[in-house]
PDB file of C-alpha atoms and ligand atoms in Angstrom:
ATOM      1  CA  MET U 911      12.966   7.563  -1.520  1.00 98.00           C
ATOM      2  CA  ILE U 912       9.845   5.460  -1.267  1.00 98.00           C
ATOM      3  CA  GLY U 913       8.453   3.927  -4.448  1.00 97.00           C
ATOM      4  CA  GLU U 914       6.355   1.116  -5.882  1.00 98.00           C
ATOM      5  CA  PRO U 915       8.352  -0.864  -8.474  1.00 97.00           C
ATOM      6  CA  VAL U 916       5.207  -1.090 -10.614  1.00 97.00           C
ATOM      7  CA  LEU U 917       2.390   1.323  -9.751  1.00 95.00           C
ATOM      8  CA  GLY U 918      -0.470  -0.913  -8.613  1.00 93.00           C
ATOM      9  CA  VAL U 919      -3.753   0.695  -7.687  1.00 88.00           C
ATOM     10  CA  GLY U 920      -2.521   3.801  -9.556  1.00 89.00           C
ATOM     11  CA  GLY U 921      -3.141   1.887 -12.776  1.00 94.00           C
ATOM     12  CA  MET U 922      -0.715  -1.060 -13.085  1.00 96.00           C
ATOM     13  CA  ILE U 923       1.849   1.252 -14.659  1.00 96.00           C
ATOM     14  CA  PRO U 924       5.216  -0.408 -15.373  1.00 95.00           C
ATOM     15  CA  PRO U 925       8.358   1.725 -15.146  1.00 95.00           C
ATOM     16  CA  PRO U 926       9.973   2.853 -18.394  1.00 95.00           C
ATOM     17  CA  ASP U 927      12.977   0.724 -19.440  1.00 93.00           C
ATOM     18  CA  GLY U 928      16.055   1.595 -17.405  1.00 94.00           C
ATOM     19  CA  TYR U 929      14.100   3.761 -14.951  1.00 97.00           C
ATOM     20  CA  TRP U 930      14.826   1.840 -11.748  1.00 96.00           C
ATOM     21  CA  PRO U 931      18.530   1.071 -12.363  1.00 95.00           C
ATOM     22  CA  ARG U 932      19.091   4.780 -13.087  1.00 97.00           C
ATOM     23  CA  VAL U 933      17.125   5.855  -9.982  1.00 97.00           C
ATOM     24  CA  GLN U 934      19.154   3.425  -7.867  1.00 97.00           C
ATOM     25  CA  GLU U 935      22.384   4.856  -9.280  1.00 97.00           C
ATOM     26  CA  VAL U 936      21.360   8.455  -8.430  1.00 98.00           C
ATOM     27  CA  LEU U 937      20.194   7.469  -4.935  1.00 98.00           C
ATOM     28  CA  ARG U 938      23.478   5.675  -4.237  1.00 96.00           C
ATOM     29  CA  ALA U 939      25.506   8.634  -5.489  1.00 98.00           C
ATOM     30  CA  HIS U 940      23.755  10.853  -2.930  1.00 98.00           C
ATOM     31  CA  GLY U 941      23.574   8.334  -0.065  1.00 95.00           C
ATOM     32  CA  ILE U 942      19.767   8.183  -0.161  1.00 97.00           C
ATOM     33  CA  LEU U 943      18.053   4.993   0.996  1.00 97.00           C
ATOM     34  CA  LEU U 944      15.542   3.199  -1.198  1.00 98.00           C
ATOM     35  CA  VAL U 945      12.360   1.910   0.426  1.00 98.00           C
ATOM     36  CA  LEU U 946      10.499  -0.293  -2.024  1.00 98.00           C
ATOM     37  CA  ASP U 947       6.761  -0.669  -1.472  1.00 98.00           C
ATOM     38  CA  GLU U 948       6.133  -4.227  -2.639  1.00 98.00           C
ATOM     39  CA  ILE U 949       2.764  -4.563  -0.912  1.00 97.00           C
ATOM     40  CA  VAL U 950       1.201  -5.526  -4.250  1.00 97.00           C
ATOM     41  CA  THR U 951       4.199  -6.954  -6.111  1.00 98.00           C
ATOM     42  CA  ALA U 952       5.960  -9.170  -3.528  1.00 98.00           C
ATOM     43  CA  TYR U 953       5.689 -12.964  -3.411  1.00 98.00           C
ATOM     44  CA  GLY U 954       5.114 -13.781  -7.028  1.00 97.00           C
ATOM     45  CA  ARG U 955       2.767 -11.391  -8.774  1.00 98.00           C
ATOM     46  CA  THR U 956       5.372 -10.147 -11.259  1.00 97.00           C
ATOM     47  CA  GLY U 957       6.733 -13.651 -11.857  1.00 98.00           C
ATOM     48  CA  HIS U 958       9.530 -13.180  -9.308  1.00 98.00           C
ATOM     49  CA  TRP U 959       9.496 -13.480  -5.537  1.00 98.00           C
ATOM     50  CA  PHE U 960      10.114  -9.736  -5.476  1.00 98.00           C
ATOM     51  CA  ALA U 961       9.787  -7.112  -8.211  1.00 98.00           C
ATOM     52  CA  ALA U 962      13.170  -5.871  -6.955  1.00 97.00           C
ATOM     53  CA  GLU U 963      14.709  -8.923  -8.654  1.00 97.00           C
ATOM     54  CA  ARG U 964      12.892  -8.209 -11.883  1.00 95.00           C
ATOM     55  CA  TYR U 965      14.215  -4.647 -12.027  1.00 95.00           C
ATOM     56  CA  GLY U 966      17.704  -5.365 -10.651  1.00 94.00           C
ATOM     57  CA  LEU U 967      17.167  -3.423  -7.422  1.00 96.00           C
ATOM     58  CA  GLN U 968      18.787  -3.867  -4.028  1.00 96.00           C
ATOM     59  CA  PRO U 969      16.459  -1.817  -1.829  1.00 97.00           C
ATOM     60  CA  ASN U 970      17.536  -0.897   1.695  1.00 97.00           C
ATOM     61  CA  VAL U 971      14.039  -1.552   3.001  1.00 97.00           C
ATOM     62  CA  LEU U 972      11.363  -3.675   1.360  1.00 98.00           C
ATOM     63  CA  VAL U 973       7.755  -3.441   2.555  1.00 98.00           C
ATOM     64  CA  THR U 974       5.443  -6.412   1.971  1.00 98.00           C
ATOM     65  CA  ALA U 975       1.978  -7.634   2.961  1.00 97.00           C
ATOM     66  CA  LYS U 976      -0.920  -8.963   0.876  1.00 96.00           C
ATOM     67  CA  ALA U 977       0.475 -12.134  -0.770  1.00 97.00           C
ATOM     68  CA  LEU U 978       2.590 -12.956   2.285  1.00 98.00           C
ATOM     69  CA  THR U 979      -0.487 -14.758   3.598  1.00 97.00           C
ATOM     70  CA  SER U 980      -2.645 -14.448   0.457  1.00 96.00           C
ATOM     71  CA  GLY U 981      -5.061 -12.615   2.729  1.00 93.00           C
ATOM     72  CA  TYR U 982      -5.954 -15.675   4.831  1.00 95.00           C
ATOM     73  CA  ILE U 983      -4.800 -13.687   7.833  1.00 95.00           C
ATOM     74  CA  PRO U 984      -3.797 -10.017   7.978  1.00 93.00           C
ATOM     75  CA  MET U 985      -0.016  -9.822   8.102  1.00 94.00           C
ATOM     76  CA  GLY U 986       2.762  -7.631   6.766  1.00 95.00           C
ATOM     77  CA  ALA U 987       6.535  -7.873   6.898  1.00 94.00           C
ATOM     78  CA  VAL U 988       9.262  -5.267   6.506  1.00 94.00           C
ATOM     79  CA  LEU U 989      12.549  -6.662   5.186  1.00 95.00           C
ATOM     80  CA  ILE U 990      15.601  -4.642   6.146  1.00 94.00           C
ATOM     81  CA  HIS U 991      18.992  -4.867   4.438  1.00 94.00           C
ATOM     82  CA  ASP U 992      22.055  -5.580   6.544  1.00 94.00           C
ATOM     83  CA  ASP U 993      23.498  -2.178   5.571  1.00 92.00           C
ATOM     84  CA  VAL U 994      20.632  -0.420   7.375  1.00 92.00           C
ATOM     85  CA  VAL U 995      21.002  -2.712  10.391  1.00 90.00           C
ATOM     86  CA  ALA U 996      24.741  -1.889  10.443  1.00 92.00           C
ATOM     87  CA  MET U 997      23.919   1.852  10.627  1.00 89.00           C
ATOM     88  CA  LEU U 998      22.351   1.241  14.033  1.00 86.00           C
ATOM     89  CA  GLU U 999      25.765   0.084  15.321  1.00 88.00           C
ATOM     90  CA  GLY U1000      24.218  -2.361  17.738  1.00 86.00           C
ATOM     91  CA  THR U1001      21.643   0.081  19.107  1.00 88.00           C
ATOM     92  CA  ALA U1002      18.207  -1.495  19.414  1.00 82.00           C
ATOM     93  CA  PHE U1003      15.639   0.022  17.056  1.00 77.00           C
ATOM     94  CA  ARG U1004      12.698   0.105  19.409  1.00 79.00           C
ATOM     95  CA  HIS U1005       9.333  -0.418  17.811  1.00 79.00           C
ATOM     96  CA  GLY U1006       6.447  -2.566  18.821  1.00 83.00           C
ATOM     97  CA  PHE U1007       2.943  -3.612  17.993  1.00 84.00           C
ATOM     98  CA  THR U1008       0.815  -5.759  20.247  1.00 89.00           C
ATOM     99  CA  TYR U1009       0.655  -8.544  17.666  1.00 87.00           C
ATOM    100  CA  ASN U1010       4.209  -8.376  16.294  1.00 87.00           C
ATOM    101  CA  GLY U1011       5.394 -11.767  15.039  1.00 86.00           C
ATOM    102  CA  HIS U1012       2.079 -13.386  15.935  1.00 92.00           C
ATOM    103  CA  PRO U1013       2.564 -17.178  15.763  1.00 95.00           C
ATOM    104  CA  VAL U1014      -0.700 -17.790  13.857  1.00 96.00           C
ATOM    105  CA  GLY U1015       0.194 -15.127  11.285  1.00 95.00           C
ATOM    106  CA  ALA U1016       3.703 -16.536  10.961  1.00 95.00           C
ATOM    107  CA  ALA U1017       2.386 -20.100  10.536  1.00 97.00           C
ATOM    108  CA  VAL U1018      -0.078 -18.984   7.850  1.00 98.00           C
ATOM    109  CA  ALA U1019       2.648 -17.032   6.020  1.00 97.00           C
ATOM    110  CA  LEU U1020       5.008 -20.026   6.039  1.00 97.00           C
ATOM    111  CA  ALA U1021       2.279 -22.379   4.807  1.00 98.00           C
ATOM    112  CA  ASN U1022       1.259 -19.889   2.118  1.00 98.00           C
ATOM    113  CA  LEU U1023       4.821 -19.290   0.902  1.00 98.00           C
ATOM    114  CA  GLY U1024       5.246 -23.091   0.765  1.00 98.00           C
ATOM    115  CA  ILE U1025       2.182 -23.362  -1.503  1.00 98.00           C
ATOM    116  CA  ILE U1026       3.473 -20.595  -3.811  1.00 98.00           C
ATOM    117  CA  GLU U1027       6.757 -22.496  -4.115  1.00 98.00           C
ATOM    118  CA  ARG U1028       5.319 -26.024  -4.462  1.00 98.00           C
ATOM    119  CA  GLU U1029       2.646 -25.082  -6.969  1.00 98.00           C
ATOM    120  CA  GLY U1030       5.004 -22.996  -9.114  1.00 98.00           C
ATOM    121  CA  LEU U1031       2.848 -19.889  -8.800  1.00 98.00           C
ATOM    122  CA  LEU U1032       5.620 -17.504  -9.917  1.00 98.00           C
ATOM    123  CA  GLN U1033       5.631 -19.138 -13.334  1.00 98.00           C
ATOM    124  CA  ARG U1034       1.868 -19.267 -13.240  1.00 98.00           C
ATOM    125  CA  ALA U1035       1.668 -15.495 -12.702  1.00 98.00           C
ATOM    126  CA  VAL U1036       3.551 -15.099 -15.975  1.00 98.00           C
ATOM    127  CA  GLU U1037       1.334 -17.605 -17.811  1.00 98.00           C
ATOM    128  CA  ILE U1038      -2.019 -16.339 -16.514  1.00 98.00           C
ATOM    129  CA  GLY U1039      -0.976 -12.694 -16.909  1.00 98.00           C
ATOM    130  CA  GLY U1040       0.267 -13.360 -20.432  1.00 98.00           C
ATOM    131  CA  ARG U1041      -2.976 -15.120 -21.338  1.00 98.00           C
ATOM    132  CA  LEU U1042      -5.063 -12.210 -20.045  1.00 98.00           C
ATOM    133  CA  LEU U1043      -2.836  -9.631 -21.749  1.00 98.00           C
ATOM    134  CA  ASP U1044      -2.936 -11.473 -25.093  1.00 98.00           C
ATOM    135  CA  GLY U1045      -6.704 -11.822 -24.808  1.00 98.00           C
ATOM    136  CA  LEU U1046      -7.377  -8.204 -23.877  1.00 98.00           C
ATOM    137  CA  LYS U1047      -4.757  -6.531 -26.092  1.00 98.00           C
ATOM    138  CA  PRO U1048      -7.008  -6.510 -29.205  1.00 97.00           C
ATOM    139  CA  ALA U1049      -9.354  -4.156 -27.291  1.00 97.00           C
ATOM    140  CA  GLU U1050      -6.737  -1.448 -27.990  1.00 97.00           C
ATOM    141  CA  GLN U1051      -8.262  -1.288 -31.491  1.00 96.00           C
ATOM    142  CA  LEU U1052     -11.412   0.235 -29.963  1.00 96.00           C
ATOM    143  CA  ASP U1053     -11.628   4.035 -29.929  1.00 95.00           C
ATOM    144  CA  ALA U1054     -12.732   3.907 -26.288  1.00 96.00           C
ATOM    145  CA  VAL U1055      -9.563   2.074 -25.177  1.00 97.00           C
ATOM    146  CA  ALA U1056      -6.286   3.978 -24.801  1.00 97.00           C
ATOM    147  CA  GLU U1057      -4.048   1.123 -23.616  1.00 98.00           C
ATOM    148  CA  VAL U1058      -4.020  -2.453 -22.361  1.00 98.00           C
ATOM    149  CA  ARG U1059      -0.877  -3.176 -20.325  1.00 98.00           C
ATOM    150  CA  GLY U1060       0.511  -5.600 -17.807  1.00 96.00           C
ATOM    151  CA  VAL U1061       3.455  -6.950 -15.840  1.00 97.00           C
ATOM    152  CA  GLY U1062       3.067 -10.566 -14.743  1.00 97.00           C
ATOM    153  CA  ALA U1063      -0.389 -10.927 -13.211  1.00 98.00           C
ATOM    154  CA  MET U1064      -0.892  -7.156 -12.836  1.00 97.00           C
ATOM    155  CA  LEU U1065      -2.986  -5.806 -15.686  1.00 98.00           C
ATOM    156  CA  ALA U1066      -4.896  -2.693 -16.610  1.00 98.00           C
ATOM    157  CA  VAL U1067      -7.168  -1.395 -19.309  1.00 98.00           C
ATOM    158  CA  GLU U1068      -6.965   2.363 -19.581  1.00 98.00           C
ATOM    159  CA  LEU U1069      -9.880   4.022 -21.359  1.00 97.00           C
ATOM    160  CA  ALA U1070      -9.585   6.978 -23.681  1.00 96.00           C
ATOM    161  CA  SER U1071     -10.472  10.324 -22.141  1.00 94.00           C
ATOM    162  CA  GLY U1072     -14.165  10.988 -21.776  1.00 93.00           C
ATOM    163  CA  HIS U1073     -14.950   7.322 -21.039  1.00 94.00           C
ATOM    164  CA  ASP U1074     -15.968   6.071 -17.638  1.00 93.00           C
ATOM    165  CA  ALA U1075     -14.563   2.755 -16.341  1.00 96.00           C
ATOM    166  CA  GLU U1076     -17.268   2.333 -13.728  1.00 96.00           C
ATOM    167  CA  GLY U1077     -19.888   1.557 -16.397  1.00 95.00           C
ATOM    168  CA  VAL U1078     -17.610  -1.148 -17.799  1.00 97.00           C
ATOM    169  CA  GLY U1079     -17.130  -2.562 -14.297  1.00 97.00           C
ATOM    170  CA  ALA U1080     -20.901  -2.655 -13.706  1.00 97.00           C
ATOM    171  CA  ASP U1081     -21.487  -4.333 -17.074  1.00 96.00           C
ATOM    172  CA  ALA U1082     -18.859  -7.030 -16.341  1.00 97.00           C
ATOM    173  CA  ARG U1083     -20.222  -7.563 -12.849  1.00 97.00           C
ATOM    174  CA  GLN U1084     -23.680  -8.340 -14.221  1.00 97.00           C
ATOM    175  CA  GLN U1085     -22.035 -11.249 -16.006  1.00 97.00           C
ATOM    176  CA  GLY U1086     -20.197 -12.463 -12.940  1.00 96.00           C
ATOM    177  CA  VAL U1087     -16.771 -10.895 -13.496  1.00 97.00           C
ATOM    178  CA  ILE U1088     -15.727  -8.489 -10.770  1.00 96.00           C
ATOM    179  CA  VAL U1089     -13.058  -5.937 -11.708  1.00 96.00           C
ATOM    180  CA  ARG U1090     -11.752  -2.825 -10.016  1.00 95.00           C
ATOM    181  CA  ALA U1091     -12.922   0.074 -12.150  1.00 96.00           C
ATOM    182  CA  THR U1092     -12.299   3.685 -11.182  1.00 93.00           C
ATOM    183  CA  GLY U1093     -11.899   6.832 -13.239  1.00 94.00           C
ATOM    184  CA  GLN U1094     -10.573   5.768 -16.619  1.00 96.00           C
ATOM    185  CA  LYS U1095      -8.896   2.587 -15.398  1.00 97.00           C
ATOM    186  CA  ILE U1096      -9.853  -1.023 -14.942  1.00 97.00           C
ATOM    187  CA  VAL U1097      -7.200  -2.914 -12.996  1.00 96.00           C
ATOM    188  CA  LEU U1098      -6.887  -6.693 -12.698  1.00 97.00           C
ATOM    189  CA  SER U1099      -4.933  -8.547 -10.057  1.00 96.00           C
ATOM    190  CA  PRO U1100      -6.369 -12.077 -10.233  1.00 96.00           C
ATOM    191  CA  PRO U1101      -5.524 -14.903  -7.847  1.00 96.00           C
ATOM    192  CA  LEU U1102      -2.465 -16.727  -9.209  1.00 96.00           C
ATOM    193  CA  VAL U1103      -4.386 -20.022  -9.021  1.00 96.00           C
ATOM    194  CA  ILE U1104      -7.127 -19.122 -11.502  1.00 95.00           C
ATOM    195  CA  GLU U1105      -7.517 -21.640 -14.308  1.00 97.00           C
ATOM    196  CA  PRO U1106      -6.939 -20.773 -17.972  1.00 97.00           C
ATOM    197  CA  ASP U1107     -10.660 -21.112 -18.742  1.00 98.00           C
ATOM    198  CA  GLN U1108     -11.436 -18.607 -15.970  1.00 97.00           C
ATOM    199  CA  ALA U1109      -8.919 -16.188 -17.484  1.00 98.00           C
ATOM    200  CA  ASP U1110     -10.614 -16.702 -20.847  1.00 98.00           C
ATOM    201  CA  ARG U1111     -13.982 -15.927 -19.264  1.00 98.00           C
ATOM    202  CA  ILE U1112     -12.587 -12.634 -17.887  1.00 98.00           C
ATOM    203  CA  VAL U1113     -11.337 -11.766 -21.381  1.00 98.00           C
ATOM    204  CA  GLU U1114     -14.684 -12.657 -22.966  1.00 98.00           C
ATOM    205  CA  VAL U1115     -16.801 -10.678 -20.484  1.00 98.00           C
ATOM    206  CA  LEU U1116     -14.507  -7.661 -20.141  1.00 98.00           C
ATOM    207  CA  GLY U1117     -13.803  -7.613 -23.869  1.00 97.00           C
ATOM    208  CA  GLY U1118     -17.565  -7.616 -24.529  1.00 96.00           C
ATOM    209  CA  ALA U1119     -18.176  -4.814 -22.038  1.00 97.00           C
ATOM    210  CA  LEU U1120     -15.429  -2.731 -23.679  1.00 97.00           C
ATOM    211  CA  GLN U1121     -16.927  -3.323 -27.090  1.00 95.00           C
ATOM    212  CA  ARG U1122     -20.351  -2.189 -25.919  1.00 93.00           C
ATOM    213  CA  LEU U1123     -18.695   0.951 -24.556  1.00 88.00           C
ATOM    214  CA  GLY U1124     -17.169   1.656 -27.940  1.00 65.00           C
ATOM    215  CA  SER U1125     -20.400   1.134 -29.869  1.00 58.00           C
TER     216      SER U1125
HETATM  217  C1  LIG B1425       1.216  -0.352  -2.913  1.00 54.23           C
HETATM  218  C2  LIG B1425       0.448  -0.322  -1.629  1.00 54.23           C
HETATM  219  N1  LIG B1425       1.067   0.091  -0.508  1.00 54.23           N
HETATM  220  C3  LIG B1425       0.429   0.113   0.656  1.00 54.23           C
HETATM  221  C4  LIG B1425      -0.904  -0.264   0.762  1.00 54.23           C
HETATM  222  C5  LIG B1425      -1.594  -0.163   2.082  1.00 54.23           C
HETATM  223  O1  LIG B1425      -1.499  -1.329   2.751  1.00 54.23           O
HETATM  224  P1  LIG B1425      -2.307  -1.477   4.133  1.00 54.23           P
HETATM  225  O2  LIG B1425      -3.699  -1.837   3.731  1.00 54.23           O
HETATM  226  O3  LIG B1425      -1.602  -2.587   4.811  1.00 54.23           O
HETATM  227  O4  LIG B1425      -2.240  -0.185   4.849  1.00 54.23           O
HETATM  228  C6  LIG B1425      -1.588  -0.699  -0.360  1.00 54.23           C
HETATM  229  C7  LIG B1425      -2.998  -1.123  -0.276  1.00 54.23           C
HETATM  230  O5  LIG B1425      -3.607  -1.564  -1.193  1.00 54.23           O
HETATM  231  C8  LIG B1425      -0.901  -0.716  -1.589  1.00 54.23           C
HETATM  232  O6  LIG B1425      -1.524  -1.109  -2.713  1.00 54.23           O
END
């Protein structure tokens, strides 16, 4: 089974309580491997190095990219559990890309992971995400807003049916706040280093745009 621990681009949708532990139990009972797509969630965004830790998962394969280098160089990494390696019984699993293990990519990833650790960005994801969530949550009172939700520094505003997020995105952009707005959803995945006053500015601008939508 392949799954995202928290749906990212799909709308920052957290799993229901107990969902992942139960899925893991069923998969184990039937000998099915779990491949966790942590492209969005790995390396701090949920307040943990991996969302797997947050949800008590021991995936067999864990797929990562984005925050591995914070985008300074394109790089991904696939982490494979020893139990999968053992299945190969010493046989080489042949795969290859021209730029596998590129030294520049590896150096950037190591430097970037060092910054995340030194600057306490896991904790910061929780603080910044919490600040944004607290600031945006009151927008749920508006008829045009169905839900404001978040996990760590992954947040979304879901509009009520019949409302178009793209107009909200365009409104916010005019005031210098760029959000991803498609369909009925506005998703936020800010850099973990943004300052509290920048988070407050996002709340002010996006909150205003949502209010104008409701009026
Ligand atoms: C959860 C998830 N998986 C995979 C991908 C695709 O990654 P790539 O751009 O490396 O193909 C994305 C891209 O945003 C993603 O959000």
